[in-house]
Every structure is written in C-alpha cells, then in structure tokens.
Amino acid sequence: MDSDVLTRAGHADAARTPSVADPLWWRSAVIYQVYVRSFADGNGDGTGDLAGVRAHLGYLKDLGVDAIWFNPWYPSPLADGGYDVQDYRDIDPRFGTLAEAEALIAEALALGIRTIIDVVPNHVSDQHPWFQAALAAGPGSPERERFWFHPGKGEDGSEIPTHWVSSFQGETWTRTTNPDGTPGEWYLHMFTPEQPDLNWNHPDVRREHEDILAFWFDRGVAGVRIDSAALLIKDPDLPEVGEKQGPGEHPTEDRDELHEVYRSWRAVADSYPGTRVLVGEIWVPDIDRFTAYLRPDEMHTAFNFDFLARPWGAASFRESISATLAAHAPVGAPSTWVLSNHDVTRPVTRYGRDDTGFAFLRKRFGVPTDPQLGLHRARAAALLVAALPGSLYIYQGDELGLPEVEDLPLELIEDPMHFRSGGTDPGRDGCRVPLPWSGGASPFGFGPEGSAPWLPQPATWEGLSIEAQQADPASTLNLYRDALRLRRELPELGDGPLDWWDDVVAGHADVLAFRRGPGFACVVNTGDDPVALPTDAGLLLSSSPLEHGALPGNATAWLRTDAATDTTPRTNTHTTAGSAPRG
C-alpha cells in the first residue's frame, strides 16, 4: 500500500482500526511475545518470517492471547538481533514485506488479537541514512547534530569523551576517520558501535519518532513497546557518572526531561480511535521513579522487571508483588507481569539453579541447573503471575516449558553481549532458538522438512513440541491453555484488587497466598514439603498433581473459595494425583 494514502490527518480506514469496544483491554491483556526470526519459517530459508506467523495465528488464538508483541521486524543488518534499525517504515525482506505485515495485523485482529510492535528510539543502525549522512557531512555539520559526535580528550583527541559504561560491556564511544584518513571525532553508542545513539535534544529526532508512531498506528497497530525507554536523554555536559548526584541527574539514565518526550507520544496515541498503548521497557530500580512514567498522560504500562529478577521464594515474591502494586496504585496504572523475554535466561533453566535470580552480569557458561526442579517451578510461577492483577506477558516457548539452550556451538553465537564480554557471557541466543512445532527431528516443523533453522534445536525437543504437548493433558502447553481460559472466564482475574490470605500462610514461611475477590484464591508453595490446602475450597487448577489433597513443593494451586459456587475442579490431569508435568 502506498504510504501516502494513509496520513496522520486521515488516519487509517475502518478495516484497519482495532475495535473500540473495550478501551481498557490493555489493563488485563495477555500479550504473547513473538521473536519473528525464531517463531515459524514459512519459506524454508531457516529464518522465521511473517508468513510463518500468519500460518500459526490459530495456535495463538487457541492459546488464549489478546495481543501479540513483535520484536523489531524492520530492515536491519542484525548486529543486535534487529535492534539496530535501518528503516522504521518497512519490513526486513528476510521476514517479508510491508504488505504482509498489514495483512497480518488485519488477520490477527479478525481473530480478536491486537498487534504491538517494538520501537527502538535510543539508537539506530550505523547503516541508517541519517548516520551515513552524518559521517559523510563531517564535523560541525547539521547532520551530526542528530547524534552525539564529540571531539576526544587530550592534545590529539585520542582519549574517549566519557567513561560511561555500556549495557553490553566495553567502551561507549567509537572514533571516526576523516576523509583524509586522519582520526576524527568520536560518536556515542550505549550498546554496540553499530548502534549510534540519537540526540533526543534535537527536534528532528523527536518529530521523526512521532511520525513513526503515526505510520504504524495508521496501519492498525494497537500499541508500541518502547525499547530502552529510560535511556533516551543524555546530559549535554557529558559528566561522568556520579558527578551529579540528584534523582534524575544521571548522565544517561532516567533523566527528568524524558517525561516531556512521552507526553508528546501519548498525545499522538490518544489522537487515534480506540486505545493505542505505550508500553515502556524501563529498567529503573527506584519503584517510585519507575511509576512516574505511568502517569495518566505518559505511558499506559511498563515492564515490571523487578519480579522477573527476584530469586525463587515466597518472601521474595511477596515483597516484589506488594511493592509493585503499592507503587502503581497512586498513578492508576496496572502492573505487568513477565517471567522472561528474548534477553533473559528461560525460567526452566533459571529456576533450576542455586542462584534463581536474574542479572545480566551473572550470566556465565557452565552454571549447573536441575531441569526437573526448574520445570516444576516455572509451571508454578506461570500460574502465580497469571493470577496477579494487571496484564501478563508470555515469551514464545515458555508455554512449552522450553529450557535455555546452553550448548550452542560457539561459532553460531551471534549475540553481541557474548563478544563484548570477551567470550565469558554466553549471550542471549540460548533463549532465541527456533520453536519446535511437530515431528521427531529438526526442524521440528519450524520450517519445511529438510530446512536448517538459523540456530540448532536440541534433539530432546521432540517431546516438547507443540504437537506432542497438545496430545498430553498434563503438558505445560495445556496448563497454560487452561490457565488463560480460566483467566478469561473468571471475573476476579485480570485487573482488580488483591488481598493477602495470611490464614493459609500462618506457620509456613515458604507459602504465598492471596485472594482475588470473594471467590478466587491462589496458593504458592515455594518450599519442598507439601502443605495442606483449605478444606472448604475447591481446586480449579494446579501446576503439579496434589499429593493426598496437599499442595506439593514448588507448585501453585488456584482455588474456588466462594461456598455458594460449584467447586468441582474444572481441569483434568493437572489436578489429579499421579500425573507428571510434561514440557
């Protein structure tokens, strides 16, 4: 479609506009993260694509999701998995075409599934036309003012302008070469050298991103996930970290000026029919500064990474849940719950380790894990987060209980986190291995038989495939399906209040319990010994089979607590003693 046909003034035609029937859909939504490259390969070239996604939209509908979040699908050299964007208004040809994206958005919406896309505002690819023009124009040019070009320190300019630390480790400045071959200015990149940071103090940068939002909203997109949302604004004085100490004065993170940017983005979103949501990726440890981004005229929601990073345990989880809900309450925003994503070690592996928390700097090769323990805990955690107030994010493959792939051949690893750590960090490719759909050998239905996925799938994934798990009532896939079905059916779940159920917890330091309204309760046993459940409650769903009516260790149960309501269990072998979880 000619992009000139769809303008900000006219917006899109009605066929592309998401339903406005539920303007609060985002407050309780179940959002499924699709990492396109690894979801499904429609043409057999080993890379997932939009054709593969379109072919499996029925699977996502059956799973019970309300929206799909796509990682960046734009043209990119893939120096950082697509987060180095070359053109924000097109689709990478490896994934398909803009027309296919428009068709996918419409087809998903026809099934009741909205689309959320990834916007990467902090930086662009070094192949982006703006950066190429800046390099060609030279020092002092208007083209360079859109980025952070700066002379080096020292008599010959050979010293880096600052010692700011990269999220990917290593230095954050790279020196250019002048046309005559002499060393030139330095440019800032808080990630890889292939991802130069934009200067958000420049009006061109702000106007461009508002137009990008409109471009995709015109095509029916229901929201955007904002990558590295707290990093956009830098202090033009280039101080070192710690030289200015007050809140909002960090040179590269969580600066107060950011809120003006997101107020302007919210105005763009609110100019469209329905609710077009802004979802921030915000790694800010101070919970109050985190929720400042969720004021009514800024973002709708933001990823809650505090819970994801917490170690396994009732006290740890309760502390995180309480702090998160308390901080969100004054701004009226729902919290979000997520166990993993394309950057994070998968829960099955993470929860099977002695150190069950998550931090990027702790990722190392050869850390032991107990996969069965990890699977039980991952299933329990899935029911826990699905019962919490707010919206829920599911990373593709977590519904299958996939583990992290930790033995990828070193020559196949592409993640820059691995290389910039000097090879000590395994990187993030282990959670990005293509999904197993069916069959007994690779590519497990990811692509046509005989095709080779871009990352190898473990042979042991035969039993974890979607085909295998669909046929197994006790599988993790069916646990997720049952949980999401109940989440839709029960009015207590989704957005709304939570009350701690301390009567159940009394005497059990490893137990977490809460009510959602008068008729629903969730009990989580993070210890190893079984605990008795209330005798007057009916079992709706459990992550592991009960043991003589007791909830086993590392398991979660959903209970019907309203005596006036039928308490007959609504599930099958998930609640029956003797069934072992699969996947």
XYZ file of C-alpha atoms in Angstrom:
583
model
C 0.000 0.000 0.000
C 1.193 3.475 -0.841
C 2.131 5.069 2.485
C 0.949 8.434 1.168
C -2.611 7.137 1.183
C -2.573 6.864 4.969
C -1.882 10.196 6.609
C -1.942 11.349 10.190
C -4.800 13.662 9.424
C -6.971 10.960 7.925
C -5.685 8.035 9.985
C -6.488 4.603 8.599
C -9.670 3.207 7.148
C -12.095 1.448 9.435
C -10.922 -2.001 8.371
C -7.541 -1.292 9.951
C -8.802 0.287 13.133
C -8.797 -2.020 16.192
C -12.125 -2.476 17.903
C -13.021 0.307 20.290
C -15.483 -1.927 22.128
C -13.123 -2.303 25.099
C -10.985 0.792 25.626
C -9.466 -0.811 28.752
C -8.367 -4.028 27.012
C -4.738 -3.332 27.860
C -5.289 -3.375 31.631
C -5.872 -7.151 31.716
C -4.429 -8.286 28.386
C -2.437 -11.469 27.868
C 0.307 -10.464 25.443
C 2.408 -13.054 23.607
C 5.902 -12.058 22.524
C 6.841 -13.209 19.035
C 10.538 -13.218 18.193
C 9.866 -13.435 14.459
C 13.196 -14.942 13.496
C 12.519 -17.977 15.700
C 8.732 -18.432 15.641
C 7.984 -20.193 12.332
C 9.709 -20.314 8.943
C 7.267 -20.062 6.057
C 9.675 -20.240 3.124
C 12.288 -22.757 4.259
C 15.307 -20.457 4.424
C 15.913 -21.212 8.110
C 14.672 -17.834 9.348
C 11.262 -17.245 10.856
C 9.078 -14.823 8.940
C 5.679 -13.172 8.785
C 4.332 -15.960 6.596
C 5.134 -18.365 9.408
C 3.347 -16.188 11.944
C 0.279 -15.839 9.746
C 0.117 -19.616 9.323
C 0.013 -20.089 13.098
C -2.354 -17.346 14.217
C -4.869 -20.073 15.039
C -2.430 -21.517 17.570
C -2.217 -18.165 19.342
C -5.993 -17.808 19.358
C -6.355 -21.302 20.845
C -3.724 -20.460 23.448
C -5.919 -17.572 24.538
C -3.837 -14.442 23.993
C -5.239 -10.953 23.493
C -2.310 -9.365 21.689
C 1.000 -10.159 20.015
C 4.139 -8.129 20.646
C 6.628 -8.371 17.796
C 10.308 -7.736 18.334
C 11.738 -5.352 15.695
C 10.765 -6.528 12.240
C 12.349 -3.644 10.332
C 15.244 -3.790 7.830
C 18.401 -4.287 9.862
C 21.960 -5.569 9.499
C 21.168 -7.676 12.623
C 24.212 -6.517 14.544
C 21.967 -6.808 17.617
C 19.090 -9.048 16.625
C 17.175 -6.300 14.817
C 17.543 -3.638 17.499
C 19.843 -1.841 15.081
C 17.137 -0.393 12.824
C 17.936 0.790 9.321
C 14.409 1.827 8.254
C 11.443 2.179 10.624
C 8.835 2.230 7.849
C 9.453 -1.116 6.195
C 9.831 -4.831 6.942
C 13.123 -6.687 6.751
C 12.993 -8.685 3.496
C 14.104 -11.778 5.423
C 10.796 -11.553 7.276
C 8.518 -10.436 4.453
C 7.021 -7.226 3.146
C 5.104 -4.246 4.475
C 2.002 -5.584 2.716
C 2.384 -8.878 4.590
C 2.676 -7.002 7.881
C -0.522 -5.094 7.110
C -2.272 -8.355 6.252
C -1.010 -9.996 9.446
C -2.278 -7.098 11.580
C -5.715 -7.365 9.963
C -5.880 -11.175 10.135
C -4.888 -11.219 13.791
C -7.454 -8.556 14.620
C -10.145 -10.609 12.900
C -9.320 -13.336 15.438
C -9.540 -10.861 18.306
C -5.766 -10.452 18.638
C -4.234 -6.976 18.612
C -0.701 -6.185 17.468
C 2.019 -4.377 19.435
C 5.268 -3.506 17.703
C 8.715 -2.638 19.014
C 10.046 0.905 18.615
C 13.752 1.481 19.266
C 14.193 5.217 19.925
C 17.548 5.344 21.704
C 19.658 4.469 18.675
C 19.619 3.461 15.024
C 21.790 1.239 12.866
C 25.054 2.701 11.636
C 23.598 1.928 8.184
C 20.622 4.234 8.770
C 20.543 7.059 6.191
C 20.834 9.691 8.913
C 24.049 8.250 10.296
C 25.561 7.654 6.883
C 24.800 11.300 6.033
C 26.375 12.406 9.314
C 29.582 10.526 8.562
C 29.740 11.993 5.068
C 28.990 15.552 6.199
C 31.830 15.777 8.678
C 32.447 17.653 11.944
C 30.274 20.656 12.733
C 27.568 19.714 10.205
C 23.812 19.820 10.934
C 23.625 16.121 10.070
C 25.901 15.272 13.005
C 23.738 17.191 15.459
C 21.171 14.359 15.352
C 23.732 12.124 17.083
C 26.381 12.508 19.783
C 29.558 13.345 17.880
C 32.218 14.875 20.095
C 35.958 15.629 19.996
C 38.125 13.389 22.104
C 40.057 14.499 25.136
C 43.793 15.075 25.258
C 46.037 17.110 22.981
C 45.449 14.842 20.000
C 41.827 13.942 20.835
C 42.730 10.302 21.318
C 41.020 9.916 24.686
C 37.336 8.980 24.843
C 34.977 11.823 25.806
C 33.497 9.960 28.807
C 33.863 6.654 30.609
C 30.167 5.827 30.555
C 29.510 2.100 30.815
C 27.738 0.179 28.045
C 24.838 -2.151 28.734
C 26.801 -4.626 26.612
C 30.105 -4.035 28.441
C 33.025 -2.295 26.747
C 33.502 1.341 25.764
C 30.643 3.564 24.657
C 32.481 5.758 22.153
C 33.974 4.919 18.759
C 36.308 7.200 16.850
C 35.601 8.102 13.241
C 38.086 8.539 10.418
C 38.169 11.766 8.415
C 38.060 11.672 4.598
C 41.808 12.352 4.513
C 42.467 9.299 6.675
C 43.219 11.164 9.899
C 41.445 10.284 13.174
C 38.202 12.229 13.581
C 35.503 12.804 16.158
C 34.047 10.188 18.459
C 30.390 9.111 18.454
C 28.352 7.708 21.347
C 26.794 4.235 21.398
C 25.437 2.930 24.674
C 25.135 -0.508 23.065
C 27.305 -1.675 20.135
C 29.321 0.563 17.771
C 26.797 -0.426 15.094
C 24.069 1.317 17.143
C 24.855 5.053 17.362
C 22.758 6.908 19.929
C 20.366 9.576 18.725
C 20.434 13.067 20.225
C 16.967 13.499 21.711
C 17.625 17.177 22.315
C 17.288 17.654 18.535
C 13.823 18.496 17.126
C 14.333 16.280 14.064
C 14.693 13.232 16.283
C 11.535 13.984 18.241
C 9.475 14.778 15.147
C 10.709 11.672 13.331
C 9.605 9.334 16.089
C 6.186 10.919 16.398
C 5.782 10.324 12.663
C 6.937 6.706 13.062
C 4.258 6.133 15.692
C 1.633 7.576 13.359
C 2.892 5.459 10.442
C 2.211 2.233 12.344
C -0.938 3.387 14.109
C -2.267 4.178 10.618
C -1.750 0.516 9.794
C -3.826 -0.718 12.698
C -1.160 -1.349 15.293
C -2.713 -1.256 18.773
C 0.405 -0.253 20.679
C 4.159 0.083 20.818
C 6.728 -1.369 23.146
C 9.421 1.252 23.731
C 12.892 -0.258 23.870
C 15.359 1.107 26.454
C 12.790 3.758 27.255
C 14.698 5.347 30.141
C 17.938 5.919 28.211
C 16.991 8.428 25.514
C 18.070 11.749 27.049
C 21.747 12.407 27.819
C 23.302 15.263 29.745
C 24.869 17.567 27.115
C 27.613 18.490 29.607
C 28.857 14.876 29.382
C 29.593 14.466 33.109
C 30.930 11.183 34.412
C 28.515 9.007 36.373
C 28.312 10.299 39.938
C 29.453 13.845 39.270
C 25.828 14.967 39.543
C 24.098 13.099 42.334
C 20.419 14.093 42.440
C 17.484 11.995 41.211
C 17.023 12.473 37.501
C 20.590 13.745 37.076
C 22.293 10.539 35.912
C 24.050 11.443 32.644
C 22.413 8.698 30.570
C 19.525 7.142 32.517
C 16.103 8.141 33.825
C 16.530 11.861 33.278
C 13.603 14.098 34.158
C 13.440 15.503 30.622
C 12.229 12.103 29.378
C 8.718 12.717 30.624
C 8.196 15.508 28.110
C 9.019 13.066 25.310
C 6.465 10.522 26.442
C 3.774 13.119 26.993
C 4.150 14.027 23.322
C 3.978 10.352 22.336
C 0.837 9.893 24.413
C -0.761 12.792 22.566
C -0.107 11.001 19.270
C -1.553 7.735 20.607
C -4.623 9.446 22.018
C -5.348 11.118 18.672
C -6.380 7.696 17.298
C -9.629 5.807 17.887
C -9.618 3.057 20.446
C -6.763 2.762 22.892
C -3.288 2.678 21.347
C -0.999 1.742 24.216
C 2.545 2.804 25.072
C 4.495 0.099 26.912
C 7.911 1.020 28.269
C 10.939 -1.184 28.742
C 12.169 0.572 31.854
C 14.983 -0.842 33.966
C 14.770 1.661 36.857
C 15.453 0.239 40.327
C 13.631 3.001 42.235
C 9.992 1.918 42.093
C 8.648 5.445 42.547
C 10.733 6.818 39.680
C 9.640 3.787 37.651
C 5.951 4.517 38.113
C 6.456 8.217 37.312
C 6.479 7.077 33.671
C 2.947 5.733 34.148
C 1.198 8.971 34.971
C -2.087 9.354 33.054
C -0.584 11.498 30.290
C 2.506 9.324 29.688
C 2.825 5.561 29.189
C -0.027 3.167 29.783
C 2.133 0.388 31.240
C 5.767 -0.621 31.650
C 7.527 -3.935 32.057
C 7.927 -4.945 35.683
C 11.408 -6.434 35.707
C 11.670 -6.457 39.482
C 9.593 -9.625 39.763
C 11.450 -11.324 36.906
C 14.803 -10.727 38.599
C 13.726 -11.990 42.029
C 15.069 -15.280 43.375
C 12.659 -18.129 43.977
C 10.884 -17.863 47.316
C 7.636 -16.788 48.969
C 9.124 -13.817 50.838
C 10.978 -12.623 47.738
C 7.870 -12.826 45.552
C 5.564 -11.249 48.106
C 7.904 -8.338 48.639
C 8.074 -7.688 44.899
C 4.318 -8.015 44.366
C 3.479 -5.744 47.300
C 5.966 -3.052 46.291
C 4.844 -3.141 42.673
C 1.129 -2.892 43.418
C 1.676 -0.141 46.001
C 3.749 1.936 43.611
C 1.261 1.591 40.756
C -1.783 2.486 42.832
C -1.239 6.287 43.023
C -0.922 6.634 39.241
C -3.834 4.304 38.481
C -1.799 2.136 36.113
C -1.986 -1.661 36.069
C 1.193 -3.584 36.694
C 2.620 -6.020 34.180
C 3.969 -9.483 34.927
C 6.573 -11.299 32.891
C 8.809 -14.290 33.587
C 11.190 -13.945 30.663
C 11.781 -12.439 27.238
C 14.278 -12.535 24.392
C 17.011 -11.119 26.671
C 16.565 -13.339 29.726
C 17.530 -16.904 30.637
C 14.410 -19.063 30.355
C 12.619 -19.832 33.656
C 13.000 -23.609 33.413
C 16.779 -23.206 33.483
C 16.933 -20.177 35.786
C 14.697 -21.640 38.480
C 16.655 -24.895 38.485
C 19.839 -23.226 39.681
C 21.139 -22.467 43.159
C 21.023 -18.771 42.261
C 17.492 -18.398 40.915
C 17.512 -14.615 40.460
C 18.498 -12.908 37.248
C 21.133 -10.325 36.426
C 22.888 -9.846 33.097
C 26.333 -9.670 34.666
C 25.889 -13.063 36.355
C 25.347 -14.955 33.092
C 28.172 -17.429 32.591
C 28.835 -20.704 30.816
C 28.564 -23.986 32.706
C 26.263 -22.981 35.576
C 24.559 -26.206 36.821
C 20.785 -26.494 36.747
C 18.210 -29.109 37.731
C 15.798 -29.162 34.764
C 13.002 -31.062 36.534
C 13.054 -28.751 39.538
C 13.211 -25.795 37.171
C 10.206 -27.066 35.207
C 8.078 -27.511 38.336
C 8.973 -24.016 39.499
C 8.418 -22.475 36.067
C 4.935 -24.008 35.906
C 4.188 -22.770 39.417
C 5.443 -19.287 38.541
C 3.284 -19.256 35.411
C 0.125 -19.777 37.478
C 1.288 -17.221 40.032
C 1.781 -14.397 37.539
C -1.382 -15.302 35.628
C -3.365 -14.748 38.837
C -1.892 -11.321 39.651
C -3.673 -8.029 38.893
C -2.808 -6.392 35.580
C -1.534 -7.629 32.244
C 0.519 -10.722 31.512
C 3.356 -11.213 29.003
C 4.341 -14.646 27.724
C 7.578 -15.125 25.791
C 7.249 -17.613 22.947
C 8.239 -21.098 24.077
C 7.677 -20.532 27.785
C 4.229 -22.052 27.306
C 6.076 -25.203 26.185
C 8.430 -25.273 29.166
C 11.438 -24.879 26.893
C 14.797 -24.711 28.672
C 17.639 -22.376 27.783
C 19.864 -23.960 25.119
C 23.266 -23.709 26.742
C 25.408 -25.769 24.392
C 25.130 -23.790 21.164
C 28.286 -24.113 19.060
C 30.411 -21.048 19.745
C 30.788 -20.368 16.036
C 26.993 -19.982 15.715
C 26.506 -17.482 18.534
C 25.556 -14.056 17.149
C 24.680 -12.051 20.250
C 26.993 -9.046 20.773
C 26.760 -9.485 24.551
C 28.875 -12.620 24.118
C 31.567 -10.970 22.044
C 31.782 -7.726 24.027
C 32.262 -9.730 27.245
C 35.355 -11.341 25.783
C 33.501 -14.622 25.403
C 32.671 -15.121 29.089
C 28.967 -14.286 28.734
C 27.023 -16.953 26.785
C 24.814 -14.228 25.354
C 21.087 -14.373 24.741
C 20.881 -16.720 21.764
C 20.065 -19.657 24.057
C 16.530 -18.334 24.604
C 16.109 -17.491 20.918
C 16.378 -20.992 19.461
C 13.541 -21.667 16.949
C 10.373 -23.232 18.329
C 9.581 -26.945 17.924
C 6.160 -27.369 16.336
C 5.939 -31.037 15.335
C 7.776 -34.149 14.231
C 10.612 -36.230 15.599
C 13.671 -34.366 14.370
C 14.877 -30.891 13.483
C 13.473 -28.598 12.171
C 10.523 -29.922 14.241
C 8.023 -28.207 11.967
C 9.651 -24.808 12.385
C 10.234 -24.892 8.652
C 9.753 -27.364 5.792
C 11.326 -30.786 6.237
C 14.987 -30.679 5.307
C 15.458 -26.997 6.118
C 18.045 -25.936 8.698
C 16.988 -23.405 11.353
C 19.317 -20.445 11.909
C 20.125 -21.855 15.355
C 20.151 -25.627 16.003
C 17.347 -27.161 18.068
C 18.202 -29.836 20.652
C 17.200 -33.359 19.644
C 15.497 -33.700 23.042
C 12.884 -31.147 21.998
C 10.810 -33.835 20.256
C 8.806 -34.342 23.446
C 8.409 -30.591 23.939
C 6.927 -29.840 20.541
C 3.522 -28.241 20.269
C 2.200 -31.358 18.520
C 3.387 -33.631 21.330
C 2.101 -31.379 24.092
C -1.314 -30.847 22.540
C -1.913 -34.578 22.903
C -0.823 -34.657 26.556
C -3.365 -33.293 29.061
C -0.617 -32.851 31.685
C 1.675 -30.834 29.427
C 2.854 -27.329 30.135
C 1.124 -26.122 26.974
C -2.221 -27.409 28.231
C -1.533 -25.924 31.661
C -1.128 -22.519 30.010
C -4.261 -23.028 27.915
C -6.307 -23.952 30.987
C -4.925 -21.003 32.941
C -5.672 -18.488 30.204
C -9.148 -19.942 29.700
C -9.920 -19.552 33.402
C -8.418 -16.090 33.369
C -10.955 -15.125 30.685
C -13.872 -16.855 32.401
C -13.362 -15.718 35.993
C -14.332 -12.096 36.630
C -11.919 -11.899 39.579
C -8.836 -12.296 37.395
C -7.094 -9.664 35.316
C -7.262 -6.080 36.559
C -8.555 -5.550 40.080
C -7.705 -5.834 43.780
C -5.531 -8.381 45.578
C -5.707 -9.296 49.276
C -3.113 -11.409 51.037
C -4.597 -14.561 52.544
C -2.488 -14.822 55.668
C -4.603 -17.507 57.357
C -3.227 -20.041 54.882
C 0.338 -18.784 55.205
C 0.456 -18.988 59.012
C 3.280 -21.287 60.062
C 4.535 -21.769 56.507
C 7.384 -19.417 55.603
C 7.575 -20.927 52.119
C 3.912 -20.317 51.249
C 2.413 -17.357 49.434
C -1.368 -16.957 49.268
C -3.762 -14.262 48.121
C -7.391 -13.750 47.196
C -8.827 -12.072 44.130
C -12.327 -11.144 45.171
C -14.549 -13.385 47.306
C -14.424 -16.438 45.090
C -10.832 -16.972 43.922
C -7.542 -17.645 45.692
C -4.012 -18.557 44.661
C -1.666 -20.571 46.885
C 2.019 -20.971 46.013
C 4.295 -23.429 47.812
C 7.890 -22.409 47.157
C 9.312 -24.944 49.622
C 9.957 -28.656 49.187
C 7.401 -30.146 51.604
C 3.676 -30.495 50.826
C 1.256 -28.120 52.562
C -2.407 -28.686 53.296
C -4.944 -26.648 51.355
C -8.085 -25.227 52.960
C -10.664 -27.970 53.201
C -13.529 -25.669 52.272
C -12.009 -24.616 48.945
C -12.443 -26.295 45.589
C -9.495 -26.880 43.287
C -9.623 -25.151 39.920
C -6.115 -25.769 38.649
C -2.700 -26.774 39.949
C 0.726 -26.710 38.373
C 1.612 -30.141 39.791
C -0.632 -33.022 40.925
C -1.815 -32.813 44.511
C -0.410 -35.344 46.977
C -3.298 -36.758 49.008
C -5.036 -33.401 48.840
C -1.922 -31.411 49.751
C -0.070 -28.971 47.513
C 3.401 -30.371 46.799
C 6.574 -28.331 46.943
C 7.329 -25.897 44.129
C 3.738 -25.804 42.983
C 0.791 -23.410 42.685
C -2.924 -24.039 43.107
C -5.893 -21.946 42.005
C -8.864 -22.355 44.339
C -12.560 -21.548 44.240
C -13.326 -20.172 47.705
C -16.913 -18.991 47.316
C -19.026 -21.547 49.162
C -22.035 -20.609 47.071
C -20.226 -21.578 43.901
C -19.753 -25.051 42.478
C -16.231 -26.105 43.473
C -15.900 -29.028 41.076
C -12.394 -28.910 39.561
C -12.548 -27.560 36.029
C -9.383 -29.257 34.883
C -8.274 -32.738 34.145
C -4.937 -34.333 34.913
C -3.321 -31.123 36.166
C -5.253 -31.622 39.386
C -5.107 -35.406 39.593
C -2.560 -37.165 41.775
C -0.108 -39.239 39.815
C 0.259 -37.078 36.729
C 3.734 -35.769 35.994
C 4.081 -32.486 34.141
C 5.492 -32.650 30.660
C 7.218 -29.825 28.869
